[in-house]
mmCIF file of C-alpha atoms in Angstrom:
data_model
loop_
_atom_site.group_PDB
_atom_site.id
_atom_site.type_symbol
_atom_site.label_atom_id
_atom_site.label_comp_id
_atom_site.label_asym_id
_atom_site.label_seq_id
_atom_site.Cartn_x
_atom_site.Cartn_y
_atom_site.Cartn_z
ATOM 1 C CA MET O 9 -37.944 -8.495 29.620
ATOM 2 C CA ALA O 10 -34.955 -7.730 31.849
ATOM 3 C CA LYS O 11 -34.969 -8.801 35.486
ATOM 4 C CA SER O 12 -33.912 -6.398 38.192
ATOM 5 C CA SER O 13 -32.961 -6.891 41.803
ATOM 6 C CA ILE O 14 -33.186 -4.528 44.752
ATOM 7 C CA GLY O 15 -30.850 -6.586 46.920
ATOM 8 C CA ARG O 16 -29.923 -9.914 48.376
ATOM 9 C CA ALA O 17 -29.870 -11.164 51.956
ATOM 10 C CA GLU O 18 -28.276 -14.330 53.244
ATOM 11 C CA GLY O 19 -30.074 -16.330 55.948
ATOM 12 C CA ALA O 20 -28.358 -15.583 59.275
ATOM 13 C CA GLY O 21 -27.552 -11.986 58.355
ATOM 14 C CA SER O 22 -31.003 -11.089 57.091
ATOM 15 C CA HIS O 23 -32.048 -9.639 60.448
ATOM 16 C CA ARG O 24 -29.712 -6.749 59.723
ATOM 17 C CA CYS O 25 -31.835 -5.707 56.737
ATOM 18 C CA SER O 26 -34.383 -2.924 56.925
ATOM 19 C CA GLY O 27 -37.022 -1.461 54.699
ATOM 20 C CA GLN O 28 -40.316 0.412 54.691
ATOM 21 C CA SER O 29 -43.569 -1.390 55.319
ATOM 22 C CA PRO O 30 -46.137 -0.956 52.532
ATOM 23 C CA SER O 31 -48.883 -1.370 55.151
ATOM 24 C CA TYR O 32 -47.499 1.132 57.684
ATOM 25 C CA PRO O 33 -45.788 4.102 55.989
ATOM 26 C CA GLN O 34 -45.702 5.992 59.318
ATOM 27 C CA PHE O 35 -42.716 3.833 60.246
ATOM 28 C CA SER O 36 -39.848 5.078 58.080
ATOM 29 C CA LYS O 37 -37.834 1.929 58.758
ATOM 30 C CA VAL O 38 -38.731 -1.596 59.853
ATOM 31 C CA HIS O 39 -36.150 -4.314 60.452
ATOM 32 C CA SER O 40 -36.071 -7.980 59.644
ATOM 33 C CA LEU O 41 -35.659 -9.697 63.032
ATOM 34 C CA PRO O 42 -34.585 -13.244 63.929
ATOM 35 C CA MET O 43 -37.240 -15.574 65.351
ATOM 36 C CA ASP O 44 -36.759 -19.166 66.504
ATOM 37 C CA GLY O 45 -40.148 -20.366 65.215
ATOM 38 C CA ILE O 46 -39.733 -19.243 61.601
ATOM 39 C CA PHE O 47 -38.227 -21.700 59.150
ATOM 40 C CA SER O 48 -36.845 -20.592 55.786
ATOM 41 C CA THR O 49 -37.595 -24.053 54.372
ATOM 42 C CA LYS O 50 -41.308 -23.213 54.519
ATOM 43 C CA ARG O 51 -42.356 -20.272 52.438
ATOM 44 C CA THR O 52 -40.078 -17.207 52.514
ATOM 45 C CA GLY O 53 -39.070 -17.338 56.158
ATOM 46 C CA VAL O 54 -40.170 -13.694 56.514
ATOM 47 C CA VAL O 55 -43.351 -12.718 58.348
ATOM 48 C CA THR O 56 -44.881 -9.535 59.744
ATOM 49 C CA SER O 57 -44.540 -9.265 63.507
ATOM 50 C CA VAL O 58 -47.677 -8.436 65.515
ATOM 51 C CA PRO O 59 -46.609 -8.532 69.178
ATOM 52 C CA SER O 60 -49.973 -7.267 70.418
ATOM 53 C CA ASP O 61 -51.833 -10.302 69.067
ATOM 54 C CA SER O 62 -49.219 -13.016 68.534
ATOM 55 C CA PRO O 63 -47.712 -14.626 71.635
ATOM 56 C CA ASP O 64 -44.763 -15.894 69.547
ATOM 57 C CA ASP O 65 -44.025 -12.385 68.264
ATOM 58 C CA TYR O 66 -44.412 -10.785 71.698
ATOM 59 C CA ILE O 67 -42.081 -13.217 73.479
ATOM 60 C CA THR O 68 -39.576 -13.041 70.588
ATOM 61 C CA MET O 69 -39.425 -9.270 70.929
ATOM 62 C CA GLN O 70 -38.883 -9.695 74.685
ATOM 63 C CA ASP O 71 -36.055 -12.180 74.035
ATOM 64 C CA LEU O 72 -34.431 -9.884 71.481
ATOM 65 C CA VAL O 73 -34.354 -6.941 73.872
ATOM 66 C CA LYS O 74 -33.144 -9.068 76.834
ATOM 67 C CA LYS O 75 -30.489 -10.927 74.803
ATOM 68 C CA ALA O 76 -29.489 -8.275 72.277
ATOM 69 C CA ALA O 77 -25.810 -9.250 72.166
ATOM 70 C CA PHE O 78 -26.612 -12.951 71.660
ATOM 71 C CA TYR O 79 -28.862 -12.170 68.680
ATOM 72 C CA ASN O 80 -26.525 -9.451 67.317
ATOM 73 C CA PHE O 81 -29.498 -7.139 67.644
ATOM 74 C CA GLN O 82 -29.900 -3.434 68.417
ATOM 75 C CA PRO O 83 -32.857 -2.713 70.754
ATOM 76 C CA LYS O 84 -33.404 0.635 68.991
ATOM 77 C CA TRP O 85 -34.725 -1.388 66.026
ATOM 78 C CA VAL O 86 -37.918 -2.162 67.948
ATOM 79 C CA GLU O 87 -38.216 0.994 70.082
ATOM 80 C CA PRO O 88 -40.816 2.587 67.737
ATOM 81 C CA PHE O 89 -43.017 -0.459 68.403
ATOM 82 C CA LEU O 90 -42.717 -0.256 72.213
ATOM 83 C CA PRO O 91 -45.034 -0.036 74.008
ATOM 84 C CA ARG O 92 -47.150 -2.465 71.999
ATOM 85 C CA LYS O 93 -49.703 -0.988 69.629
ATOM 86 C CA PRO O 94 -53.215 -2.356 70.229
ATOM 87 C CA ILE O 95 -54.777 -3.671 67.011
ATOM 88 C CA ILE O 96 -57.676 -5.873 68.182
ATOM 89 C CA GLN O 97 -59.942 -5.487 71.219
ATOM 90 C CA THR O 98 -61.179 -8.765 72.745
ATOM 91 C CA PRO O 99 -63.630 -9.209 75.630
ATOM 92 C CA ASN O 100 -61.560 -11.810 77.508
ATOM 93 C CA LEU O 101 -57.941 -10.845 76.750
ATOM 94 C CA GLY O 102 -58.180 -7.065 76.292
ATOM 95 C CA ASN O 103 -56.437 -5.085 73.566
ATOM 96 C CA LEU O 104 -53.003 -6.670 74.050
ATOM 97 C CA ALA O 105 -54.133 -10.289 73.934
ATOM 98 C CA ALA O 106 -50.648 -11.742 73.395
ATOM 99 C CA VAL O 107 -49.245 -9.908 76.413
ATOM 100 C CA THR O 108 -52.154 -11.082 78.587
ATOM 101 C CA ALA O 109 -51.859 -14.726 77.455
ATOM 102 C CA VAL O 110 -48.065 -14.798 77.937
ATOM 103 C CA GLN O 111 -48.448 -13.401 81.449
ATOM 104 C CA GLN O 112 -51.308 -15.777 82.333
ATOM 105 C CA LEU O 113 -49.284 -18.820 81.230
ATOM 106 C CA ASN O 114 -46.039 -17.515 82.766
ATOM 107 C CA ILE O 115 -44.152 -17.845 79.455
ATOM 108 C CA LYS O 116 -40.540 -16.714 79.802
ATOM 109 C CA SER O 117 -38.911 -17.342 76.402
ATOM 110 C CA GLN O 118 -39.295 -18.663 72.859
ATOM 111 C CA ARG O 119 -38.223 -22.056 74.188
ATOM 112 C CA ASP O 120 -41.538 -22.507 76.085
ATOM 113 C CA LYS O 121 -43.023 -24.187 72.989
ATOM 114 C CA LYS O 122 -45.949 -26.017 74.613
ATOM 115 C CA GLU O 123 -47.146 -22.944 76.501
ATOM 116 C CA LEU O 124 -46.714 -20.752 73.421
ATOM 117 C CA ALA O 125 -48.842 -23.153 71.363
ATOM 118 C CA THR O 126 -51.583 -22.972 74.015
ATOM 119 C CA ALA O 127 -51.363 -19.179 74.143
ATOM 120 C CA LYS O 128 -51.441 -18.897 70.350
ATOM 121 C CA GLU O 129 -54.556 -21.057 70.051
ATOM 122 C CA SER O 130 -56.333 -19.081 72.770
ATOM 123 C CA VAL O 131 -55.385 -15.646 71.405
ATOM 124 C CA TYR O 132 -56.157 -16.467 67.767
ATOM 125 C CA LYS O 133 -59.559 -18.008 68.563
ATOM 126 C CA GLU O 134 -60.521 -15.117 70.829
ATOM 127 C CA GLY O 135 -59.340 -12.510 68.326
ATOM 128 C CA PHE O 136 -61.015 -14.086 65.309
ATOM 129 C CA HIS O 137 -64.349 -14.966 66.907
ATOM 130 C CA ASN O 138 -64.780 -12.054 69.340
ATOM 131 C CA GLY O 139 -62.272 -9.383 68.285
ATOM 132 C CA ILE O 140 -63.014 -5.873 67.020
ATOM 133 C CA MET O 141 -60.474 -3.972 64.893
ATOM 134 C CA LEU O 142 -58.997 -0.878 66.573
ATOM 135 C CA VAL O 143 -56.992 0.475 63.617
ATOM 136 C CA GLY O 144 -56.932 0.893 59.862
ATOM 137 C CA THR O 145 -59.587 0.814 57.188
ATOM 138 C CA CYS O 146 -61.560 -1.788 59.138
ATOM 139 C CA LEU O 147 -61.724 0.214 62.376
ATOM 140 C CA GLY O 148 -64.722 -0.953 64.426
ATOM 141 C CA LYS O 149 -65.379 -4.071 62.317
ATOM 142 C CA PRO O 150 -65.359 -7.596 63.747
ATOM 143 C CA VAL O 151 -62.154 -9.436 62.839
ATOM 144 C CA GLN O 152 -64.179 -12.101 60.969
ATOM 145 C CA GLU O 153 -65.407 -9.400 58.588
ATOM 146 C CA ALA O 154 -62.121 -7.501 58.442
ATOM 147 C CA LYS O 155 -59.877 -10.455 57.558
ATOM 148 C CA PRO O 156 -61.093 -11.012 53.970
ATOM 149 C CA LEU O 157 -61.217 -7.241 53.335
ATOM 150 C CA ILE O 158 -57.623 -6.750 54.510
ATOM 151 C CA LYS O 159 -56.491 -9.790 52.524
ATOM 152 C CA GLU O 160 -58.022 -8.301 49.373
ATOM 153 C CA LEU O 161 -56.347 -4.927 50.045
ATOM 154 C CA LEU O 162 -52.954 -6.610 50.447
ATOM 155 C CA ILE O 163 -53.403 -8.642 47.266
ATOM 156 C CA LYS O 164 -54.243 -5.482 45.317
ATOM 157 C CA ALA O 165 -51.341 -3.552 46.847
ATOM 158 C CA THR O 166 -48.606 -6.110 46.158
ATOM 159 C CA PHE O 167 -47.694 -8.978 43.905
ATOM 160 C CA TYR O 168 -46.961 -12.012 45.987
ATOM 161 C CA CYS O 169 -46.753 -15.687 45.122
ATOM 162 C CA GLU O 170 -45.434 -18.650 47.020
ATOM 163 C CA PRO O 171 -46.441 -22.245 47.562
ATOM 164 C CA GLU O 172 -48.648 -23.106 50.532
ATOM 165 C CA ASP O 173 -46.291 -25.815 51.786
ATOM 166 C CA LEU O 174 -43.043 -27.551 51.063
ATOM 167 C CA VAL O 175 -42.847 -28.617 47.395
ATOM 168 C CA VAL O 176 -41.399 -32.094 46.830
ATOM 169 C CA SER O 177 -40.606 -33.628 43.444
ATOM 170 C CA ARG O 178 -41.668 -37.124 42.415
ATOM 171 C CA SER O 179 -38.162 -38.293 43.257
ATOM 172 C CA GLY O 180 -38.537 -37.011 46.833
ATOM 173 C CA ASP O 181 -36.270 -33.962 46.509
ATOM 174 C CA GLU O 182 -37.246 -30.669 48.128
ATOM 175 C CA CYS O 183 -37.849 -28.046 45.457
ATOM 176 C CA ILE O 184 -37.056 -24.365 45.386
ATOM 177 C CA VAL O 185 -39.901 -22.621 43.604
ATOM 178 C CA ALA O 186 -39.247 -19.477 41.594
ATOM 179 C CA LEU O 187 -41.506 -17.157 39.648
ATOM 180 C CA ALA O 188 -40.020 -17.229 36.157
ATOM 181 C CA GLU O 189 -41.058 -15.929 32.764
ATOM 182 C CA GLN O 190 -41.524 -19.364 31.226
ATOM 183 C CA TRP O 191 -44.341 -21.832 31.063
ATOM 184 C CA TYR O 192 -42.357 -25.070 31.359
ATOM 185 C CA LEU O 193 -39.139 -26.501 32.755
ATOM 186 C CA GLU O 194 -36.865 -28.625 30.597
ATOM 187 C CA LYS O 195 -35.888 -31.880 32.295
ATOM 188 C CA ALA O 196 -32.805 -33.990 31.615
ATOM 189 C CA ARG O 197 -31.748 -32.081 28.531
ATOM 190 C CA ASN O 198 -28.234 -32.980 27.388
ATOM 191 C CA HIS O 199 -26.366 -29.715 26.868
ATOM 192 C CA GLY O 200 -23.006 -31.370 26.103
ATOM 193 C CA GLY O 201 -23.751 -32.444 22.533
ATOM 194 C CA SER O 202 -24.684 -35.819 20.962
#
């Protein structure tokens, strides 16, 4: 079976890539954006941004707009997502929980790691335990009920595999994991003859 490729992106330049979101077809183009807290050594290094309910995503978007030249970024890439789109309603943080938490903790940039960790814990707990979905197929459902339903929808809609954490060989080397059409890997095979 022949392999095909739709493209290739190198690390630092990947934030210039764009595509269409399978989850949100109303946005004809979404961009891959740089983010200080995402590491390509863990998983793919690509995540969906939810600035309404992720303090890290919200403050990153603020940094990108404020420091567009530094990040080699065009603010028009995020204009369709401004103002923030409410996704979850919470009793204590409202429908833009990340914005509220960032303001309450006076977080100014992605470099405020300790405050961002506190905000993230607060927002995620509040959203999961007390949040109600404001959009999508789970509109009106508690987040605790919606999460497994949305996960199942995403699994059915796409094929996606990656390890949960960093994969390390018995010799201590970091491994790059690839989905391949084979059931084993040959080790230490001498391809030079004798």
